[in-house]
XYZ file of C-alpha atoms in Angstrom:
440
model
C -25.289 -1.589 -15.520
C -24.373 0.614 -12.678
C -27.592 -0.265 -11.089
C -26.568 -4.104 -11.460
C -23.239 -3.239 -10.085
C -24.407 -1.093 -7.119
C -26.806 -3.754 -6.310
C -24.386 -6.373 -6.501
C -21.693 -4.770 -4.262
C -24.878 -3.683 -1.671
C -25.969 -7.024 -1.209
C -22.500 -8.524 -1.129
C -21.797 -5.956 1.859
C -25.053 -6.983 3.410
C -24.637 -10.669 2.833
C -21.085 -10.950 4.202
C -22.136 -9.862 7.591
C -25.321 -11.596 7.476
C -23.795 -15.202 6.881
C -21.095 -14.548 9.371
C -23.619 -13.675 12.019
C -26.028 -16.552 11.003
C -23.283 -19.335 11.150
C -21.235 -18.113 13.861
C -18.244 -17.689 11.760
C -14.948 -16.904 12.834
C -13.280 -13.792 11.769
C -9.283 -12.978 11.620
C -7.296 -10.103 12.166
C -3.279 -10.411 11.134
C -2.429 -7.961 14.133
C -3.762 -10.611 16.506
C -1.948 -13.184 15.161
C 2.108 -14.007 15.404
C 4.048 -16.160 13.486
C 3.921 -19.267 15.730
C 0.409 -20.893 16.528
C 0.833 -20.875 20.672
C 0.863 -16.875 20.157
C -1.848 -16.943 17.492
C -4.223 -18.924 19.826
C -3.506 -16.505 22.690
C -4.559 -13.534 20.598
C -7.566 -15.299 19.362
C -8.789 -15.949 22.614
C -8.378 -12.361 23.554
C -10.530 -11.327 20.522
C -12.837 -13.913 20.961
C -12.580 -15.757 17.984
C -13.917 -19.298 18.003
C -11.278 -21.409 17.998
C -12.690 -24.677 17.031
C -13.381 -23.426 13.633
C -10.241 -21.639 12.994
C -8.390 -25.192 14.004
C -10.267 -26.714 11.056
C -8.803 -24.252 8.957
C -5.423 -23.993 7.076
C -3.227 -21.860 8.658
C -0.198 -21.524 6.118
C -0.250 -19.195 3.548
C -1.670 -19.304 -0.296
C 1.971 -19.749 -1.580
C 4.031 -21.491 0.693
C 4.641 -22.693 4.521
C 4.375 -19.229 5.861
C 2.013 -17.648 8.411
C -1.760 -16.666 6.225
C -1.772 -13.173 7.475
C 1.623 -12.731 5.047
C -0.633 -13.036 1.801
C -1.769 -9.688 0.292
C -2.818 -8.327 -2.872
C -1.895 -10.639 -6.075
C 0.740 -12.072 -4.751
C 2.383 -9.751 -2.900
C 3.692 -10.221 0.545
C 3.110 -7.803 3.692
C 4.195 -8.126 7.562
C 3.391 -11.425 9.440
C 1.603 -9.138 11.789
C -0.272 -6.916 9.081
C -4.089 -6.066 9.959
C -6.429 -7.794 7.841
C -10.112 -8.098 8.538
C -11.943 -11.197 7.110
C -14.972 -13.609 7.730
C -13.481 -17.287 7.493
C -15.776 -20.848 6.976
C -15.431 -23.888 6.328
C -17.862 -25.919 3.728
C -16.840 -29.493 2.868
C -12.930 -29.258 1.581
C -12.974 -25.774 0.922
C -12.285 -22.675 3.454
C -14.120 -19.784 2.335
C -13.538 -16.268 3.083
C -15.055 -12.695 2.518
C -14.483 -9.049 3.333
C -16.242 -5.923 2.107
C -15.802 -2.321 2.835
C -17.471 0.489 1.369
C -16.726 4.448 1.747
C -19.446 7.259 1.287
C -17.003 10.295 0.566
C -17.365 14.110 -0.045
C -14.180 15.448 -1.674
C -13.245 18.913 -1.942
C -10.178 20.195 -3.788
C -8.934 23.560 -3.516
C -7.688 26.307 -6.496
C -8.815 26.451 -9.833
C -7.381 22.992 -10.732
C -9.348 21.569 -8.151
C -13.269 20.800 -7.637
C -15.863 18.904 -5.367
C -17.686 15.606 -5.656
C -19.601 13.268 -3.372
C -19.231 9.633 -4.437
C -18.969 5.560 -3.344
C -15.948 3.499 -3.341
C -15.073 0.283 -1.846
C -14.648 -3.403 -2.455
C -16.184 -6.464 -2.139
C -13.861 -9.988 -1.944
C -14.495 -13.577 -1.970
C -11.735 -16.162 -1.526
C -12.116 -20.038 -1.443
C -9.131 -22.397 -0.805
C -8.877 -26.271 -1.195
C -5.795 -27.852 0.063
C -5.967 -31.259 -2.221
C -3.171 -32.870 -0.313
C 0.054 -31.790 2.412
C 1.664 -30.438 -1.252
C -1.047 -29.165 -3.469
C -3.480 -26.082 -3.180
C -5.613 -24.241 -5.039
C -6.621 -20.478 -4.071
C -9.428 -18.749 -6.129
C -10.338 -15.214 -5.759
C -12.786 -12.413 -6.877
C -12.913 -9.044 -6.116
C -15.511 -6.041 -7.210
C -15.250 -2.548 -7.041
C -18.200 0.128 -7.017
C -15.893 2.725 -8.623
C -17.237 2.801 -12.039
C -20.469 4.772 -10.383
C -18.105 7.714 -9.485
C -18.233 8.322 -13.068
C -15.546 8.160 -16.147
C -13.686 11.139 -14.726
C -13.012 9.747 -11.534
C -12.932 12.119 -8.439
C -10.799 15.424 -8.020
C -7.531 14.789 -6.450
C -4.800 17.467 -6.679
C -1.253 16.331 -8.584
C -2.973 13.113 -9.481
C -2.007 12.071 -13.057
C -2.641 8.834 -15.311
C -5.120 7.088 -17.699
C -8.024 9.006 -19.614
C -11.837 9.260 -19.046
C -12.848 9.619 -22.395
C -9.980 8.038 -25.000
C -9.287 11.723 -25.965
C -7.858 13.677 -22.958
C -5.513 12.543 -19.959
C -6.978 12.784 -16.559
C -5.155 15.617 -14.787
C -5.602 16.584 -10.930
C -8.532 13.510 -10.756
C -7.962 9.772 -9.391
C -9.528 7.640 -12.020
C -11.906 5.020 -11.079
C -11.121 1.569 -10.960
C -13.131 -1.269 -12.945
C -16.042 -3.176 -11.642
C -14.007 -6.495 -12.010
C -10.996 -5.865 -9.867
C -9.946 -9.251 -9.966
C -10.591 -12.978 -11.168
C -7.504 -15.493 -10.275
C -6.977 -18.675 -9.695
C -3.458 -19.820 -7.498
C -2.146 -23.255 -7.850
C 0.649 -24.372 -5.036
C 2.711 -27.428 -5.130
C 5.325 -27.975 -2.049
C 8.273 -29.510 -2.573
C 9.613 -29.456 1.265
C 8.911 -28.149 4.357
C 10.612 -24.731 3.057
C 10.149 -24.758 -0.533
C 7.189 -24.565 -3.114
C 6.398 -23.508 -6.641
C 3.402 -21.771 -7.193
C 1.472 -20.437 -10.706
C -1.000 -17.337 -10.854
C -3.217 -16.739 -13.402
C -5.866 -13.570 -13.439
C -7.939 -11.453 -16.140
C -8.027 -9.151 -14.464
C -5.004 -9.247 -11.978
C -1.839 -8.273 -10.462
C 1.326 -9.021 -11.683
C 4.765 -9.146 -9.849
C 5.644 -5.756 -9.406
C 5.747 -2.941 -6.772
C 4.492 -3.291 -3.387
C 0.914 -4.267 -2.162
C -1.848 -2.140 -3.806
C -2.457 0.680 -1.623
C -6.175 -0.297 -1.075
C -5.029 -3.891 0.623
C -1.665 -1.891 2.398
C -1.550 -2.113 6.062
C -0.322 0.827 6.498
C -3.003 2.544 3.821
C -6.278 0.452 4.319
C -7.579 2.969 6.452
C -6.940 6.074 3.697
C -9.743 6.739 1.624
C -7.779 8.649 -1.546
C -5.186 7.316 -3.729
C -1.453 7.908 -3.110
C -0.644 10.622 -5.867
C 2.723 8.151 -6.648
C -0.148 5.186 -7.574
C 1.378 5.015 -11.243
C 5.155 5.078 -10.255
C 4.408 2.258 -7.689
C 1.190 -0.249 -7.989
C -1.087 0.826 -10.619
C -0.626 -2.487 -12.178
C -2.866 -3.974 -9.569
C -5.780 -4.254 -12.222
C -4.372 -5.789 -15.342
C -6.133 -7.573 -17.882
C -4.292 -10.493 -18.318
C -1.533 -11.804 -15.412
C 0.404 -14.984 -15.892
C 3.148 -15.504 -12.440
C 5.280 -18.773 -11.803
C 7.173 -18.284 -8.067
C 9.199 -20.078 -6.221
C 9.193 -19.699 -2.223
C 11.927 -20.544 0.057
C 11.791 -19.832 3.620
C 11.107 -16.056 3.993
C 12.186 -15.108 0.173
C 9.768 -15.159 -2.749
C 11.183 -14.737 -6.341
C 8.640 -14.829 -9.341
C 8.136 -13.641 -12.607
C 5.190 -12.345 -14.734
C 4.062 -12.068 -18.227
C 1.158 -9.593 -18.303
C -0.598 -6.822 -20.244
C 1.110 -3.813 -20.279
C -1.434 -1.269 -21.247
C -3.332 0.191 -18.299
C -7.428 -0.581 -18.345
C -9.249 1.557 -20.653
C -12.321 3.808 -19.830
C -14.917 1.372 -20.003
C -15.164 0.285 -16.511
C -17.742 -2.761 -16.771
C -16.111 -4.461 -19.295
C -13.116 -6.947 -19.829
C -10.320 -5.399 -21.939
C -8.044 -7.997 -24.306
C -5.130 -9.678 -22.903
C -2.138 -8.819 -24.614
C 0.781 -10.511 -22.475
C 3.248 -8.241 -24.043
C 4.798 -7.324 -20.773
C 7.494 -8.818 -18.055
C 8.192 -8.224 -14.542
C 10.190 -9.652 -11.700
C 9.797 -9.205 -8.024
C 12.250 -10.454 -5.195
C 10.359 -10.046 -1.459
C 12.176 -11.056 1.830
C 10.043 -11.599 5.045
C 13.139 -11.238 7.704
C 11.087 -11.358 10.656
C 7.097 -10.865 11.568
C 7.590 -7.221 11.630
C 9.112 -6.688 8.159
C 8.298 -7.064 4.401
C 10.650 -5.960 1.922
C 10.411 -6.041 -2.077
C 12.238 -4.751 -4.913
C 10.753 -5.378 -8.607
C 11.311 -4.514 -12.010
C 9.044 -4.703 -14.883
C 8.767 -3.622 -18.422
C 5.441 -2.150 -19.752
C 4.451 -1.980 -23.309
C 2.659 0.813 -24.112
C 0.999 1.284 -20.946
C -0.564 4.541 -21.437
C -3.651 5.063 -24.474
C -2.869 8.434 -25.387
C 0.652 7.449 -25.761
C 1.003 4.431 -27.330
C 4.203 4.628 -28.842
C 6.066 4.891 -25.342
C 6.535 1.944 -23.379
C 8.185 2.035 -19.745
C 10.658 0.497 -17.556
C 9.624 0.829 -13.797
C 12.018 -0.041 -10.735
C 10.406 -0.095 -7.433
C 11.596 -0.920 -4.005
C 9.613 -0.889 -0.585
C 10.001 -1.827 2.973
C 6.536 -2.274 5.193
C 6.732 -2.745 8.823
C 3.903 -3.778 10.729
C 3.588 -4.372 14.957
C 1.239 -4.320 17.790
C 1.502 -3.030 21.125
C -1.851 -4.675 22.694
C -4.547 -6.623 21.499
C -6.079 -3.301 20.117
C -2.980 -1.114 19.394
C -0.953 -1.484 16.684
C 1.310 0.590 13.726
C 1.828 -0.034 10.398
C 4.506 2.018 7.990
C 5.647 1.709 4.582
C 8.476 3.666 2.470
C 8.343 2.984 -1.222
C 10.004 4.318 -4.010
C 9.321 3.894 -7.926
C 11.309 5.197 -11.069
C 9.621 5.236 -14.422
C 11.905 5.303 -17.379
C 10.143 6.248 -20.689
C 11.245 4.924 -24.030
C 11.261 8.732 -24.850
C 14.110 9.540 -22.913
C 12.566 10.662 -19.707
C 12.830 9.200 -16.099
C 10.580 10.311 -13.099
C 11.029 9.249 -9.466
C 8.216 8.786 -6.768
C 8.475 8.596 -3.267
C 5.800 7.677 -0.685
C 5.746 7.164 3.241
C 2.729 6.098 5.064
C 1.836 4.986 8.356
C -1.637 4.033 10.070
C -1.572 3.829 14.142
C -4.387 2.380 16.179
C -4.081 3.644 19.818
C -6.936 1.636 20.530
C -9.438 -0.406 18.994
C -11.931 2.215 17.702
C -9.641 5.120 16.527
C -7.376 4.962 13.561
C -4.858 8.013 12.810
C -2.900 8.178 9.457
C -0.609 10.388 7.418
C 1.390 9.961 4.535
C 3.785 12.021 2.498
C 4.877 12.126 -1.011
C 7.106 13.211 -3.658
C 7.326 13.014 -7.231
C 8.786 13.922 -10.775
C 5.698 14.492 -12.917
C 5.722 15.466 -16.811
C 1.973 15.527 -17.180
C 0.953 18.608 -14.770
C 1.692 21.285 -17.401
C 1.022 21.536 -21.302
C 4.755 21.608 -22.155
C 5.573 18.301 -20.714
C 8.196 19.828 -18.559
C 9.378 17.711 -15.503
C 7.525 19.203 -12.184
C 8.879 18.247 -8.668
C 5.804 18.197 -6.603
C 4.564 16.961 -3.223
C 1.618 16.272 -0.681
C 1.314 15.637 2.992
C -2.136 14.177 4.238
C -3.187 13.441 7.914
C -6.200 12.426 9.192
C -8.416 9.992 11.066
C -11.204 7.676 11.659
C -13.318 6.619 14.681
C -15.041 3.160 14.046
C -18.344 1.703 16.166
C -19.342 -2.035 15.842
C -22.884 -1.397 14.877
C -23.535 -5.101 14.850
C -21.708 -8.758 14.683
C -18.687 -8.582 12.299
C -20.362 -5.084 10.878
C -18.627 -1.798 11.577
C -19.354 1.741 11.050
C -16.717 4.639 10.721
C -16.486 8.601 10.593
C -13.345 10.017 9.520
C -11.520 13.231 7.589
C -8.237 14.062 6.255
C -6.784 16.892 4.931
C -4.018 17.292 2.235
C -1.550 19.609 1.744
C 0.058 20.149 -1.817
C 3.522 21.321 -2.346
C 3.871 22.749 -5.932
C 6.508 24.923 -7.699
C 5.757 28.988 -8.011
C 6.779 27.658 -12.146
C 2.604 26.245 -12.316
C 0.742 29.255 -10.691
C -2.357 27.735 -11.985
C -2.568 25.559 -8.412
C -2.263 29.027 -6.501
C -0.313 30.196 -3.538
C -2.087 27.414 -1.524
C -3.393 24.323 -3.085
C -5.144 21.771 -0.745
C -7.737 19.322 -0.258
C -9.885 17.678 2.359
C -12.357 14.710 2.538
C -14.964 14.097 4.953
C -16.318 10.331 4.797
C -17.904 7.294 6.259
C -17.394 3.748 6.123
C -18.920 0.042 6.652
C -16.894 -3.058 6.237
C -17.044 -6.563 7.714
C -14.785 -7.635 10.099
């Protein structure tokens, strides 16, 4: 199964680039598109995009009459000016989109609770959309990940917690791998008028209406290879086996409600878990202008952790994402997010994240992330420990072929741990050196 998964992922990455090159397919970059068609055409011309192909495609979003670059993971929104790479093509009545990214990472985490590991991670995504009339559309999405090849215990990441590698012990100071199948979803949208629409999103697995855009899709962290330590405070439900979401879009507002499975995916990363539909969430999103996307959400998760099946969780989140561009090749994206987990055991835990990506010019990306959280899993006594992490790094990309880029980068993380947890040592830290290739 591991050989099969690896083969599928590498073939998909190669085919995306080859298909684009052989068919003269257009690419899109959200930072090169503003919310009106005139400025979108101007920026597309700057990037040499085939406008004849692009003009045949729908320019509206999946869920309503807004700029298509607003759409992010699941049914979440980002600013209209967010960066997004993808290959687009038309076949009959269907608009197709493909995207692939593969990381090769050497990870070293300091101290007796750290470790070293070399591994692959990434994603391969395909999307197909058909507009049946001026009022109705169907969008299909599939996404795969090579994360299971990392192994059941994931990769070393100081202060990270959540899930289990073997069904017996919790993962602590390690980031769990994601499942091979990250999303299989269908979205049907009916437009009531120019500014109003309703939609239904069904997925197994997929992402309920809870939290900000998942970190690997977020404009402010798409170039950061490691997961935030606040992942389970904000966006850990991005792979949920069994999701139904209904929503209403009015102009730049979106209200949605989800029924989904509260349990996190188990340690078997190649299979499909049984849907339960035992949990509920609601999210309100607002994009006041092309630069901003705001959301607040609440969810009740029934028995989310396999090792603590009697404990339920109420999660509340709020976030603001900002994106802008300074030129055709220079941009900035930033996210401020807060999440609170209220456990049925009576414990409340807060987490805060601030992250940003700055592209001073086309080949270079500089990123930074600062996090703070209250965590009750880091010490055996289950005491609440306040910890933090500051990450800085960068990556340099090269265009190696049409629609294919290769990059080299590194990051360094400073971990902030109170003295009551002496097992981390005096100067806990982590570092990663990495290469990546992606289709743009």
